C-alpha positions as CSV (number, residue, x, y, z in Angstrom):
1,F,0.0,0.0,0.0
2,H,1.0,3.6,-0.3
3,V,2.1,5.9,2.5
4,T,1.5,9.6,2.6
5,G,2.1,12.1,5.4
6,V,4.1,15.2,6.5
7,Q,7.7,15.1,7.8
8,T,8.3,17.7,10.5
9,C,11.4,18.8,12.3
10,A,11.6,21.0,15.4
11,L,14.9,22.8,14.7
12,P,15.0,24.4,12.3
13,I,11.3,24.5,11.9
14,W,10.2,23.0,8.5
15,S,7.8,20.4,7.1
16,A,7.6,18.5,3.8
17,D,5.0,16.2,2.2
18,L,6.2,12.6,2.0
19,T,5.1,9.7,-0.1
20,G,6.1,6.1,0.0
21,T,5.1,2.4,-0.1
22,V,4.9,-0.6,2.2
23,K,5.4,-4.0,0.6
24,G,5.4,-6.9,3.0
25,N,7.8,-5.7,5.7
26,A,9.7,-3.3,3.4
27,I,9.1,0.4,3.7
28,H,10.2,3.2,1.3
29,F,9.4,6.9,1.5
30,T,10.7,10.1,0.1
31,F,10.3,13.8,0.4
32,T,12.2,16.9,-0.9
33,L,14.1,19.1,1.4
34,D,15.1,22.7,0.6
35,V,18.7,23.3,1.7
36,Q,19.6,26.9,1.3
37,G,17.6,27.2,-1.9
38,Q,18.7,23.8,-3.3
39,Q,16.3,20.9,-3.6
40,A,17.6,17.7,-2.0
41,P,15.7,14.4,-2.3
42,V,15.5,12.6,1.0
43,T,15.0,8.8,0.8
44,Y,14.3,6.3,3.6
45,D,14.4,2.5,3.0
46,G,13.9,0.0,5.8
47,T,12.0,-2.8,7.3
48,I,9.2,-3.1,9.7
49,D,9.2,-5.8,12.4
50,K,6.2,-5.9,14.8
51,N,6.3,-2.4,16.5
52,T,9.7,-1.2,15.2
53,M,11.0,0.2,12.0
54,K,14.6,0.6,11.0
55,G,16.7,1.2,7.9
56,K,18.9,3.6,6.0
57,M,18.3,7.2,4.8
58,D,20.0,9.4,2.2
59,I,19.9,13.1,1.6
60,G,20.7,13.9,-2.0
61,G,23.7,11.7,-2.0
62,M,25.4,14.2,0.3
63,V,24.5,12.8,3.7
64,N,23.4,9.3,4.7
65,G,22.7,7.5,7.9
66,T,20.4,5.1,9.7
67,F,17.0,5.5,11.4
68,T,14.9,3.6,13.9
69,G,11.3,4.1,15.1
70,T,9.0,2.5,17.6
71,K,5.2,2.4,17.5
72,K,3.7,4.0,20.6
């Protein structure tokens, strides 16, 4: 199924519409971040296991890292 939502960040304050998919336990979502007037695509790819989600993220090929999340 498809995922839609809004990514928000407290500092600096910004938000961006995101879109993505969930296929089985795989999740993929993207949004575009404005970095000092330059558009940078942000991509998250990961897996869902029960109440947790984890994976890798990439910001325009310039920055990458990992993410984790837990359902409350």
